[in-house]
N, CA and C atoms as an extended XYZ file, in Angstrom:
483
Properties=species:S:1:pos:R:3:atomname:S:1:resname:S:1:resid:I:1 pbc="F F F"
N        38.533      -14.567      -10.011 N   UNK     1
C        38.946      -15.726      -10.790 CA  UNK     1
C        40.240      -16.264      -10.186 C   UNK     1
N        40.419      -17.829       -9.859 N   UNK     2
C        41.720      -17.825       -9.532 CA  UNK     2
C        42.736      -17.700      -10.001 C   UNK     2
N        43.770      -17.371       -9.639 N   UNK     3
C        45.417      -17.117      -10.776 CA  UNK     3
C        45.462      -18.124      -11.486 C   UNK     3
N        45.197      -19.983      -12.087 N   UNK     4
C        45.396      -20.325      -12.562 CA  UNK     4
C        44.480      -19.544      -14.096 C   UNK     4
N        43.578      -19.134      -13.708 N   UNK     5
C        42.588      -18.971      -14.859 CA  UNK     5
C        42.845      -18.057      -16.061 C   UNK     5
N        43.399      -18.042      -17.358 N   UNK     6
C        43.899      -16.713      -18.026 CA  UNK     6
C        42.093      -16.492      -19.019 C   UNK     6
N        42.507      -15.056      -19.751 N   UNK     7
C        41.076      -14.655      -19.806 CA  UNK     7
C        41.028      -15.653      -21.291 C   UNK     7
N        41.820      -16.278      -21.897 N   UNK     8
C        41.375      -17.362      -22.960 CA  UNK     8
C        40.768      -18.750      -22.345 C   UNK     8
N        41.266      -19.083      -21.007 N   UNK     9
C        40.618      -20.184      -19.984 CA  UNK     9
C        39.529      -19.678      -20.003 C   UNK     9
N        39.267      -18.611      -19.436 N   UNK    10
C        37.750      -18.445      -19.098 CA  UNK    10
C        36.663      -17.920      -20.272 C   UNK    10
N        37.526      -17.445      -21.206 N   UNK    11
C        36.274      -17.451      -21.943 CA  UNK    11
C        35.436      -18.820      -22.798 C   UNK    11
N        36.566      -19.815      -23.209 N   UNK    12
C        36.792      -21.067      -23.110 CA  UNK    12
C        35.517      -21.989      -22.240 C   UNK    12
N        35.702      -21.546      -20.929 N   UNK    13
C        34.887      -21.630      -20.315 CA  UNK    13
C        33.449      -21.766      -19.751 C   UNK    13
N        33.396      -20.468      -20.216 N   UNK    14
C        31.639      -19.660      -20.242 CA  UNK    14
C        31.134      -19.897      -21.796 C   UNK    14
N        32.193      -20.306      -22.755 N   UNK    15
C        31.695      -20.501      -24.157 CA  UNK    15
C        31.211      -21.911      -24.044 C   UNK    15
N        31.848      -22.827      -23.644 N   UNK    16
C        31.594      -24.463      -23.106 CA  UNK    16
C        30.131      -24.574      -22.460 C   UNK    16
N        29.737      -23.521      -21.294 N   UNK    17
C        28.609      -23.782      -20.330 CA  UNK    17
C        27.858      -23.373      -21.283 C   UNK    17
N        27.744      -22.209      -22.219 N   UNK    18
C        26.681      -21.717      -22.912 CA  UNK    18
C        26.030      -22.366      -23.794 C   UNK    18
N        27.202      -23.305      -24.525 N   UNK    19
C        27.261      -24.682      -25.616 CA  UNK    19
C        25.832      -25.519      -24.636 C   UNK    19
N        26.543      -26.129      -23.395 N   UNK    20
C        25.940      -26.945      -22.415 CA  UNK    20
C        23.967      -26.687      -22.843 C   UNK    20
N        24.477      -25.334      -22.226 N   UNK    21
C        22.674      -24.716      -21.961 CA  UNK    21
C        21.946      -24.978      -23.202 C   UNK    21
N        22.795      -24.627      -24.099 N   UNK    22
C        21.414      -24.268      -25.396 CA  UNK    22
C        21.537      -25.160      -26.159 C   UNK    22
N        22.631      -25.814      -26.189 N   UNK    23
C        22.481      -27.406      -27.158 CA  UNK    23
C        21.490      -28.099      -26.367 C   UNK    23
N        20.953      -27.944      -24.829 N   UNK    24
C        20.160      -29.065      -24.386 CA  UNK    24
C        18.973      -28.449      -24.626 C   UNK    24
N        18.731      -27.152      -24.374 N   UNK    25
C        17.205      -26.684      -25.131 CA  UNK    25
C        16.913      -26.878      -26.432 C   UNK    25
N        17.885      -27.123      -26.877 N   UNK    26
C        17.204      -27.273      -28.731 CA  UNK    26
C        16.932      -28.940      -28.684 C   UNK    26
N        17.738      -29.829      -27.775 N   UNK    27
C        17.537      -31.005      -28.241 CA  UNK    27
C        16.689      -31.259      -27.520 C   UNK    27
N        15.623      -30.682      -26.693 N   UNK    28
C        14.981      -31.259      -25.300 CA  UNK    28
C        13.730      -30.925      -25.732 C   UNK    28
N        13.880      -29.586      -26.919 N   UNK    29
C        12.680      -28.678      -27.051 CA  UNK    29
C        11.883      -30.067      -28.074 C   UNK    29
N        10.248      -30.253      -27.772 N   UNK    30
C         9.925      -30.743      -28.973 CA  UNK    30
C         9.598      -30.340      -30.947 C   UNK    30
N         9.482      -28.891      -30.474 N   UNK    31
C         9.318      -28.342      -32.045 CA  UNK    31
C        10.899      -28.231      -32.097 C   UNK    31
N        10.891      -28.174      -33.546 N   UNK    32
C        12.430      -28.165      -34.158 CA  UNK    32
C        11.865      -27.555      -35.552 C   UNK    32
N        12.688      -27.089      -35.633 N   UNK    33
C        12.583      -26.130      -37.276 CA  UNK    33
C        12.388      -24.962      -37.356 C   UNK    33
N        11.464      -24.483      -36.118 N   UNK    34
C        11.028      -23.382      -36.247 CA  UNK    34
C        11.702      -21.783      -35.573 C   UNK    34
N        11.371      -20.799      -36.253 N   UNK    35
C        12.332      -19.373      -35.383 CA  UNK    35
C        13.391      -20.047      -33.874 C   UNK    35
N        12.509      -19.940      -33.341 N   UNK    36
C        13.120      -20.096      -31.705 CA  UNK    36
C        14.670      -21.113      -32.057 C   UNK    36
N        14.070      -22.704      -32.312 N   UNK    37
C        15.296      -23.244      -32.987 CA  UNK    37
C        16.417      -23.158      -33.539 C   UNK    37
N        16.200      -22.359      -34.448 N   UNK    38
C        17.190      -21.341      -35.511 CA  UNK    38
C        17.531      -20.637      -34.932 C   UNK    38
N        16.954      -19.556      -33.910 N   UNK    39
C        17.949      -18.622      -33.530 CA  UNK    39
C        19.210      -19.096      -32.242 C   UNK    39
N        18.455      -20.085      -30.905 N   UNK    40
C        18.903      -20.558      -30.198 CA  UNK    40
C        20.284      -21.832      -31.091 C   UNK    40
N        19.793      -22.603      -32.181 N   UNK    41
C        20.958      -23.249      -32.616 CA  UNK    41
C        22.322      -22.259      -33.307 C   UNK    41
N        21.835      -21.045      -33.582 N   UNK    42
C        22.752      -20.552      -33.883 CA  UNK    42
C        23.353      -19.669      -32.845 C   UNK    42
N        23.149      -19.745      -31.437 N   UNK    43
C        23.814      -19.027      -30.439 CA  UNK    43
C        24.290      -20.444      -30.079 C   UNK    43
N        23.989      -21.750      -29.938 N   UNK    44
C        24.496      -22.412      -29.758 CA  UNK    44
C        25.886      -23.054      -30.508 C   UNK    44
N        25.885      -23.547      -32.320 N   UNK    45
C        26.806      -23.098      -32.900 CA  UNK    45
C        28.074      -21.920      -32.789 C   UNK    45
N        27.676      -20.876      -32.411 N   UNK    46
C        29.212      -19.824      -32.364 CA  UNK    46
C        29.033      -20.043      -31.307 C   UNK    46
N        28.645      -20.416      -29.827 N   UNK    47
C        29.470      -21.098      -28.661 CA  UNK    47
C        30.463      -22.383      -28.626 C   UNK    47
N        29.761      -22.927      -29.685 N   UNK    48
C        30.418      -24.255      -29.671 CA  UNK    48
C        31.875      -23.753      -31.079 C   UNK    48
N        32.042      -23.227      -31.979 N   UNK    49
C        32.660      -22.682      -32.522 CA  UNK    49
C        33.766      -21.895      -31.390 C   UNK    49
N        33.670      -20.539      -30.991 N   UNK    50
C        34.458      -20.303      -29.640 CA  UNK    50
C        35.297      -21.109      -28.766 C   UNK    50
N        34.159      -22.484      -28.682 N   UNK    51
C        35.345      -23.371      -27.610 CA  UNK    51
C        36.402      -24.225      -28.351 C   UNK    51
N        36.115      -24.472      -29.929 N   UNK    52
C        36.752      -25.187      -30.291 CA  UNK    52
C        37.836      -24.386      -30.797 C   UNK    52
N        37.996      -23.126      -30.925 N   UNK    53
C        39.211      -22.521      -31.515 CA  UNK    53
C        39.887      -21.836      -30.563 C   UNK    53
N        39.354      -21.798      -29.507 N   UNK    54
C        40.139      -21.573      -28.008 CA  UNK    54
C        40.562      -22.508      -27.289 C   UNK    54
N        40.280      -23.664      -27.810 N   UNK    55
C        40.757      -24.969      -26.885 CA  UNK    55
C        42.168      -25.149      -27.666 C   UNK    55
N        42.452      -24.692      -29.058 N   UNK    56
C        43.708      -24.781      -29.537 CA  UNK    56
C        44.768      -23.794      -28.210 C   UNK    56
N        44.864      -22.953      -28.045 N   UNK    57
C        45.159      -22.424      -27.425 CA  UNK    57
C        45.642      -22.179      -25.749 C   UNK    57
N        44.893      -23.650      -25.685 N   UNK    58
C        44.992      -24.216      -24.312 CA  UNK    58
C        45.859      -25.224      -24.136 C   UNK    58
N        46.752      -25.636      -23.827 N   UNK    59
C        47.997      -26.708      -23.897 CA  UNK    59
C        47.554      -27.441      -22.263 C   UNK    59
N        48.263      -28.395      -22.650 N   UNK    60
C        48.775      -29.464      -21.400 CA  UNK    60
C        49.889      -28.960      -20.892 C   UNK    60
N        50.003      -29.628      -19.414 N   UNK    61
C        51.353      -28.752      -18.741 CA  UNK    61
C        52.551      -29.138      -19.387 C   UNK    61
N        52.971      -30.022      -20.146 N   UNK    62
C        53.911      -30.136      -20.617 CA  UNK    62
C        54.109      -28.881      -22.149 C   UNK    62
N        53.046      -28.519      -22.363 N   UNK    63
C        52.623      -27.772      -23.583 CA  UNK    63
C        52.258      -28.248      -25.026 C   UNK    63
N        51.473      -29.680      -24.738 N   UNK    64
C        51.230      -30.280      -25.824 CA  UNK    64
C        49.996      -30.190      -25.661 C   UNK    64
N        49.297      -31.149      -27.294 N   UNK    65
C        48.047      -31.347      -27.041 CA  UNK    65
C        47.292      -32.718      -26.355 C   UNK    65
N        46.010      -33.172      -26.608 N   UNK    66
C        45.776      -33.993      -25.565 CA  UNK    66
C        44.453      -34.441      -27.069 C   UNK    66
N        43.700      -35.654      -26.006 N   UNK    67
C        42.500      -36.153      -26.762 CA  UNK    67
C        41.508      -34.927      -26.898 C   UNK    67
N        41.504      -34.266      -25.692 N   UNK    68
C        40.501      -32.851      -26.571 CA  UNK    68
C        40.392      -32.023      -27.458 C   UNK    68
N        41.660      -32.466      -27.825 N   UNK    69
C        42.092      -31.040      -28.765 CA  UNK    69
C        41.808      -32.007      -30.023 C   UNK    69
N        42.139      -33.414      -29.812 N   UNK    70
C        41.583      -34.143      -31.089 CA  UNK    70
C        39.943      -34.176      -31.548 C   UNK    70
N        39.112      -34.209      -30.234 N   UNK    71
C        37.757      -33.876      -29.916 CA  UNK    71
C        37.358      -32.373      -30.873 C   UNK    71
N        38.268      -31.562      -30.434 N   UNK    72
C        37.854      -30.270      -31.093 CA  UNK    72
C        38.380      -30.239      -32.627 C   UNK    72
N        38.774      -30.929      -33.054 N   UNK    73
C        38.850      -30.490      -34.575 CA  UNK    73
C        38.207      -32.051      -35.615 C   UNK    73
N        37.473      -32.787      -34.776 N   UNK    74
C        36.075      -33.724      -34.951 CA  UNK    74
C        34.861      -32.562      -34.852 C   UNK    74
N        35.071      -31.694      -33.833 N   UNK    75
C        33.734      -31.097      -33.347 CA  UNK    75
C        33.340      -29.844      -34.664 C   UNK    75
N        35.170      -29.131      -34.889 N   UNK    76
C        34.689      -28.084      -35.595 CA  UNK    76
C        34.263      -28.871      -37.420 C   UNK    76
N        34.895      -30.252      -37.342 N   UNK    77
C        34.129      -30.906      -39.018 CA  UNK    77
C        32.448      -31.023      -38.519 C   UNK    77
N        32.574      -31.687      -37.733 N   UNK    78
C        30.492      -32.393      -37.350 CA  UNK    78
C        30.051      -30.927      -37.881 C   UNK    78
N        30.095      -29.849      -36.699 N   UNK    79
C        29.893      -28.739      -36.585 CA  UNK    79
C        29.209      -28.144      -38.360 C   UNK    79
N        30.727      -28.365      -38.854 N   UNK    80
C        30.482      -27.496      -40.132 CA  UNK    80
C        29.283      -28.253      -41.150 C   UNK    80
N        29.982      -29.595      -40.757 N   UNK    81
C        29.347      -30.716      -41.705 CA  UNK    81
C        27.199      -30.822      -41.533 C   UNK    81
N        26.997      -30.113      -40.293 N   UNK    82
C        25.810      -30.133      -39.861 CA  UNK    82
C        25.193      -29.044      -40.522 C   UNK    82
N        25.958      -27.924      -40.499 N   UNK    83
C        25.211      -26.601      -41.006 CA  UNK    83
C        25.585      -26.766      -42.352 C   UNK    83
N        26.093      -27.367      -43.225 N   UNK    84
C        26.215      -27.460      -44.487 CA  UNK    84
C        24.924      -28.635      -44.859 C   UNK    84
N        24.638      -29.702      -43.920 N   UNK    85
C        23.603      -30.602      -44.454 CA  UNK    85
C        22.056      -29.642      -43.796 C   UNK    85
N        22.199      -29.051      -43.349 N   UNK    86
C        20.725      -28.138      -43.141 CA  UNK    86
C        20.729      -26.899      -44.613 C   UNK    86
N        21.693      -26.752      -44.741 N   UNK    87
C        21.369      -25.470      -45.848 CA  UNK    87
C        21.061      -26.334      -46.991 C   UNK    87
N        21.615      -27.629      -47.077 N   UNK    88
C        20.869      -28.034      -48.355 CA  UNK    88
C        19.870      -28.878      -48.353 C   UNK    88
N        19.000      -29.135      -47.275 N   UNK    89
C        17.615      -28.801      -46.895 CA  UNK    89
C        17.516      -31.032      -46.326 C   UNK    89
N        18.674      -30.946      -46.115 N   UNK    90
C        19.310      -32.516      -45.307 CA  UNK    90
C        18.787      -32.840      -43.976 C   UNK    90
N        17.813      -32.550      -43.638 N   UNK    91
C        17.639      -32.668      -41.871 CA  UNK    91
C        18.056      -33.555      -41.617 C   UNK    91
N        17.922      -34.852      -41.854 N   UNK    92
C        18.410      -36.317      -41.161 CA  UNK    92
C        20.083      -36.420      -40.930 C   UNK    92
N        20.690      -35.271      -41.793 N   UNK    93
C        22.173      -35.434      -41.661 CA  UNK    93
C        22.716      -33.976      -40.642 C   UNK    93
N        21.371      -33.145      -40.967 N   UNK    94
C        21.871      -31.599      -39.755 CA  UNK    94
C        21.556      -32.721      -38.037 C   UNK    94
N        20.428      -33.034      -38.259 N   UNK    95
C        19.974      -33.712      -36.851 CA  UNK    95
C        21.163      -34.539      -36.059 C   UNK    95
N        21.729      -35.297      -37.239 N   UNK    96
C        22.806      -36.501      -36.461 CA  UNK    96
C        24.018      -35.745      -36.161 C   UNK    96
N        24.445      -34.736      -37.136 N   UNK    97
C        25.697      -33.983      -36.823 CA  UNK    97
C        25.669      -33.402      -35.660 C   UNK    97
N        24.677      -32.539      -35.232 N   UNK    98
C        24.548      -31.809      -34.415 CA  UNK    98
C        24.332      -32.823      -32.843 C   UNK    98
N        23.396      -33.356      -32.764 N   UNK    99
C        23.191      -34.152      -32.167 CA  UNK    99
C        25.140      -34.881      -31.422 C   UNK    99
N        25.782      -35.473      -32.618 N   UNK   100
C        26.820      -35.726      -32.169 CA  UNK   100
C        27.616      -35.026      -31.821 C   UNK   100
N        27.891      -33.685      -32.210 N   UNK   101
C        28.350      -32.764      -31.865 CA  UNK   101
C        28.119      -32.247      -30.184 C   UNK   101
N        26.543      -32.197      -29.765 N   UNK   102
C        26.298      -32.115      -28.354 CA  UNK   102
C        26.718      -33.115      -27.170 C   UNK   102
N        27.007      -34.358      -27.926 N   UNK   103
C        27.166      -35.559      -26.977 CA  UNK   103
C        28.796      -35.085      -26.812 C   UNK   103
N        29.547      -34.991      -27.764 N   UNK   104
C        30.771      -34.756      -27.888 CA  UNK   104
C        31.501      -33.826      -26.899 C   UNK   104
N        30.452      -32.453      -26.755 N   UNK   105
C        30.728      -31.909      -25.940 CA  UNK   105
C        30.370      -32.613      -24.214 C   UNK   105
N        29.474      -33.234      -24.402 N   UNK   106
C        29.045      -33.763      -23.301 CA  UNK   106
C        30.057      -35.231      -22.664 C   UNK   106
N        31.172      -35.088      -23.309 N   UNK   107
C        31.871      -36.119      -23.253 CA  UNK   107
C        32.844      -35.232      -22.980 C   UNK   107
N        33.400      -34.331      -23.554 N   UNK   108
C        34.688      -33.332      -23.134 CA  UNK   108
C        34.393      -32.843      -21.823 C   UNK   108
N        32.909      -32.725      -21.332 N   UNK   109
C        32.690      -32.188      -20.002 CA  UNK   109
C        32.886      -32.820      -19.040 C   UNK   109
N        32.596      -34.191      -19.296 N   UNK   110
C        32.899      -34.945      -18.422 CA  UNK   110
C        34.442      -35.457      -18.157 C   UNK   110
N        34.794      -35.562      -19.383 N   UNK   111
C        36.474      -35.921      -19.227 CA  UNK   111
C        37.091      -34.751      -18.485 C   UNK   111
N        36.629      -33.560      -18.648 N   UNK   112
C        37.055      -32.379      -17.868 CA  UNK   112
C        36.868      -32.593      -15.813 C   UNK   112
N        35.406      -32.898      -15.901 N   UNK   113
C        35.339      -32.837      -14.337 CA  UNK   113
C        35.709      -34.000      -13.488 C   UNK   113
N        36.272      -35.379      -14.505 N   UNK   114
C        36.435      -36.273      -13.210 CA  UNK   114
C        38.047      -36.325      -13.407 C   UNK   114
N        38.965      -35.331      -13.921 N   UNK   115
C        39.909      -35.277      -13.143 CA  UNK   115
C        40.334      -34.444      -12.142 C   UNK   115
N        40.646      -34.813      -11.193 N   UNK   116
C        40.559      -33.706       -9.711 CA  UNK   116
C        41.414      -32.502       -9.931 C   UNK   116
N        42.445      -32.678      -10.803 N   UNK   117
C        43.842      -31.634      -10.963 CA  UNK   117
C        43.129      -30.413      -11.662 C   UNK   117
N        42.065      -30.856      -12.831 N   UNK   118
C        41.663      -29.769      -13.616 CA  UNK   118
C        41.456      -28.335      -12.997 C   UNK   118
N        40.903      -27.259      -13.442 N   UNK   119
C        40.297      -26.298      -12.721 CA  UNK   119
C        38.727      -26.250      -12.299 C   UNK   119
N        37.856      -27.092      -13.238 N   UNK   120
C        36.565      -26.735      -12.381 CA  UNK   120
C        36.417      -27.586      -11.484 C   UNK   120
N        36.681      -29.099      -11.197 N   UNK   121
C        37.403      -29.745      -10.031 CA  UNK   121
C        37.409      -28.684       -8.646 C   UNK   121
N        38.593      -28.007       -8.935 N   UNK   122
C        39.620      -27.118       -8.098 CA  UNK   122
C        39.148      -26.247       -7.312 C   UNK   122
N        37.946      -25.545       -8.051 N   UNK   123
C        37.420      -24.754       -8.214 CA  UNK   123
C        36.479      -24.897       -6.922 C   UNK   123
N        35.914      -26.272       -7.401 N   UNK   124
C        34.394      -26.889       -6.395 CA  UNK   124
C        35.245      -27.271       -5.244 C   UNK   124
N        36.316      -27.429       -5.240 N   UNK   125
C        37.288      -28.117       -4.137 CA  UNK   125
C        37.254      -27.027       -2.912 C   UNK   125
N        38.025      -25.811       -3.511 N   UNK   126
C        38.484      -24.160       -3.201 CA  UNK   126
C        37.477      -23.234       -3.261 C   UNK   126
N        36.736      -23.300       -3.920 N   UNK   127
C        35.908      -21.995       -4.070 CA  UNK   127
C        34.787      -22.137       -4.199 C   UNK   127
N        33.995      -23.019       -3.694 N   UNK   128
C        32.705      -23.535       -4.001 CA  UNK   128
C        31.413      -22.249       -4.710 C   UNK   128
N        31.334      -21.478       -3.282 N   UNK   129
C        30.724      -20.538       -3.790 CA  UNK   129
C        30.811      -19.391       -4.892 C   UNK   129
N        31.873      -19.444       -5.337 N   UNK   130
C        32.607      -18.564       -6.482 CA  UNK   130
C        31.598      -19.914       -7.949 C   UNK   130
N        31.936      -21.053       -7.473 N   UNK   131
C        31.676      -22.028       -8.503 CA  UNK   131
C        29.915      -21.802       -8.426 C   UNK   131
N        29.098      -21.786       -7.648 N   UNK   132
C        28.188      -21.982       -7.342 CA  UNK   132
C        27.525      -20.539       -8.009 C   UNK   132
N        28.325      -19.514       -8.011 N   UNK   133
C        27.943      -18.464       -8.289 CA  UNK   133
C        27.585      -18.097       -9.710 C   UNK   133
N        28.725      -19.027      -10.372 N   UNK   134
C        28.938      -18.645      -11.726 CA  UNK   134
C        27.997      -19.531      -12.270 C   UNK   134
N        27.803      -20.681      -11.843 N   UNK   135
C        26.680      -21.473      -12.434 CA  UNK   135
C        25.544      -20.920      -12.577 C   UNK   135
N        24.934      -20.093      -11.377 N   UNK   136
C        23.767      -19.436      -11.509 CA  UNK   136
C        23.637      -18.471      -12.156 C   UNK   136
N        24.867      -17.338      -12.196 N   UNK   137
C        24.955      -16.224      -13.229 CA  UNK   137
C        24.729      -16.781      -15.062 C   UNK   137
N        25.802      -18.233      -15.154 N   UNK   138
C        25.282      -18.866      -16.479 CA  UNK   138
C        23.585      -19.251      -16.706 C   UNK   138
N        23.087      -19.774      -15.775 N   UNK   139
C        21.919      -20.283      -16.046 CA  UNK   139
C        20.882      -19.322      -16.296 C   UNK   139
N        21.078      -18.707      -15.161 N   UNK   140
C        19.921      -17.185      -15.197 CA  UNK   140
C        20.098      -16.694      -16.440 C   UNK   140
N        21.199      -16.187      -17.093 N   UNK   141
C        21.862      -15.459      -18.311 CA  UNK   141
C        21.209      -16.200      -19.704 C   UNK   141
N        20.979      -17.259      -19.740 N   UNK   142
C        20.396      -18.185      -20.913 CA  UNK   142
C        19.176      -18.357      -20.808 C   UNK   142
N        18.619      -18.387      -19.934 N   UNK   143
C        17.346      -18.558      -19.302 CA  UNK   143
C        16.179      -17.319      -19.897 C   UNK   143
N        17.329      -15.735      -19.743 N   UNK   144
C        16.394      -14.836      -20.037 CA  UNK   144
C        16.572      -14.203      -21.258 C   UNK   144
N        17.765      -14.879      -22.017 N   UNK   145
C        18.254      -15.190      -23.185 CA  UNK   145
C        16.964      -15.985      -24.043 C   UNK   145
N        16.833      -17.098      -23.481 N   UNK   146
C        15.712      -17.702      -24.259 CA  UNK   146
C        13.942      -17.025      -23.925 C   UNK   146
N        13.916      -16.681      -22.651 N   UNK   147
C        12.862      -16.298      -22.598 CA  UNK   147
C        12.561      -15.271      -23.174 C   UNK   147
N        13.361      -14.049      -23.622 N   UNK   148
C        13.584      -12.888      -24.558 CA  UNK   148
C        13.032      -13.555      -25.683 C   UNK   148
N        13.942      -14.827      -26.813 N   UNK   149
C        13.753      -14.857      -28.117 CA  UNK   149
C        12.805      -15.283      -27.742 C   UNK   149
N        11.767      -16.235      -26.739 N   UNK   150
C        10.455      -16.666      -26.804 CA  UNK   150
C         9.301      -15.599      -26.929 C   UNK   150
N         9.947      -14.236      -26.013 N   UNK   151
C         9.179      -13.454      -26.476 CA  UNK   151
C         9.099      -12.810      -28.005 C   UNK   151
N        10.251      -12.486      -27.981 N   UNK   152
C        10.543      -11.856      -29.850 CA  UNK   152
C         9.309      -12.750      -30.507 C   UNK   152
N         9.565      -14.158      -30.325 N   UNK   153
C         8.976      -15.064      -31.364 CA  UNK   153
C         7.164      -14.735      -31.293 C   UNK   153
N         6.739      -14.661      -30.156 N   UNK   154
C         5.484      -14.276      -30.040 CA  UNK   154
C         4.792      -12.864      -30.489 C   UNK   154
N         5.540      -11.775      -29.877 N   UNK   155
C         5.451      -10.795      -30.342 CA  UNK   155
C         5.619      -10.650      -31.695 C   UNK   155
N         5.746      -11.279      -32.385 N   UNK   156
C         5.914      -11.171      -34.298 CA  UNK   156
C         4.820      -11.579      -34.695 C   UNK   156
N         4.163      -13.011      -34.055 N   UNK   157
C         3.310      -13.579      -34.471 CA  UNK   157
C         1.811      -12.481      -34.809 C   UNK   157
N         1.367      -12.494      -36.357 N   UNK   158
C         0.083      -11.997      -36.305 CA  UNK   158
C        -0.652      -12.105      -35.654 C   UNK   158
N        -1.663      -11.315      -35.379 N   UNK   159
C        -2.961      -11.082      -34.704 CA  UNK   159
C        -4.138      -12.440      -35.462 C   UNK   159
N        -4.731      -13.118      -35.278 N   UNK   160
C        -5.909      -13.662      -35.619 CA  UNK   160
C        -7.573      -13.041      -35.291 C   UNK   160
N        -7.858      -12.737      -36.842 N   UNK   161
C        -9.048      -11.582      -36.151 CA  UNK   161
C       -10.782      -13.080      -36.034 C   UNK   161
């Protein structure tokens, strides 16, 4: 990891990419509602939870905060505001929360990579293959993450005689 990176950066980090991965399988997937959904939105939720209470923690070089940090305490209301309109059986208001919630992040990601100073910038600048590495270790890692609960989900399913 490079010396800029402390282990609240990086977990920060890998909590952000994990957000990435599985907020886009739930929104990409066409069934919604069912096991797989639920379990993947809720690994997705406490990723996205993780980044937003570790991004407090992350300062600007001057040691202030910034528009992300305003981002993250929008993200942790949507957030809550989503899983509170699904428990009371609200889909049209879990769908939009969440939904905005993923773009949101998808907007912090980007505000993240097109400044060159940042670290994952830096990273692709300096260390490509270190960067290249970790991407694949994330992807593979979710990948057999989901292909696991796909199995769980099947393997439960009754027999049809």
């Amino acid at each position: 990891m490079p010396s800029s990176w402390t282990v609240l950066i990086a977990v920060h980090a890998v909590a952000a990419s994990y957000a990435l991965i599985f907020g886009a399988v739930n929104l990409l997937r066409r069934t919604k509602g069912g096991n797989l959904h639920r379990v993947v939105g809720r690994i997705w939720v406490a990723a996205m939870y993780i980044v937003v209470l570790t991004s407090f923690g992350i300062r600007t070089i001057d040691g202030g905060f910034n528009w992300l940090h305003a981002l993250s305490v929008l993200t942790f209301c949507t957030l809550t505001v989503g899983l509170w309109a699904v428990r009371k059986g609200n889909i049209r208001a879990h769908r939009s929360f969440m939904t905005g919630s993923y773009f949101g992040l998808l907007g912090a990601f980007v505000g993240v990579l097109v400044v060159p100073s940042r670290r994952i910038p830096q990273l692709a600048i300096h260390e490509l293959p270190l960067l290249v590495l970790l991407i694949l270790v994330l992807l593979g890692t979710a990948a057999l993450t989901i292909l696991g609960l796909a199995q769980l989900r099947t393997a439960q399913k009754p027999l049809r005689a």
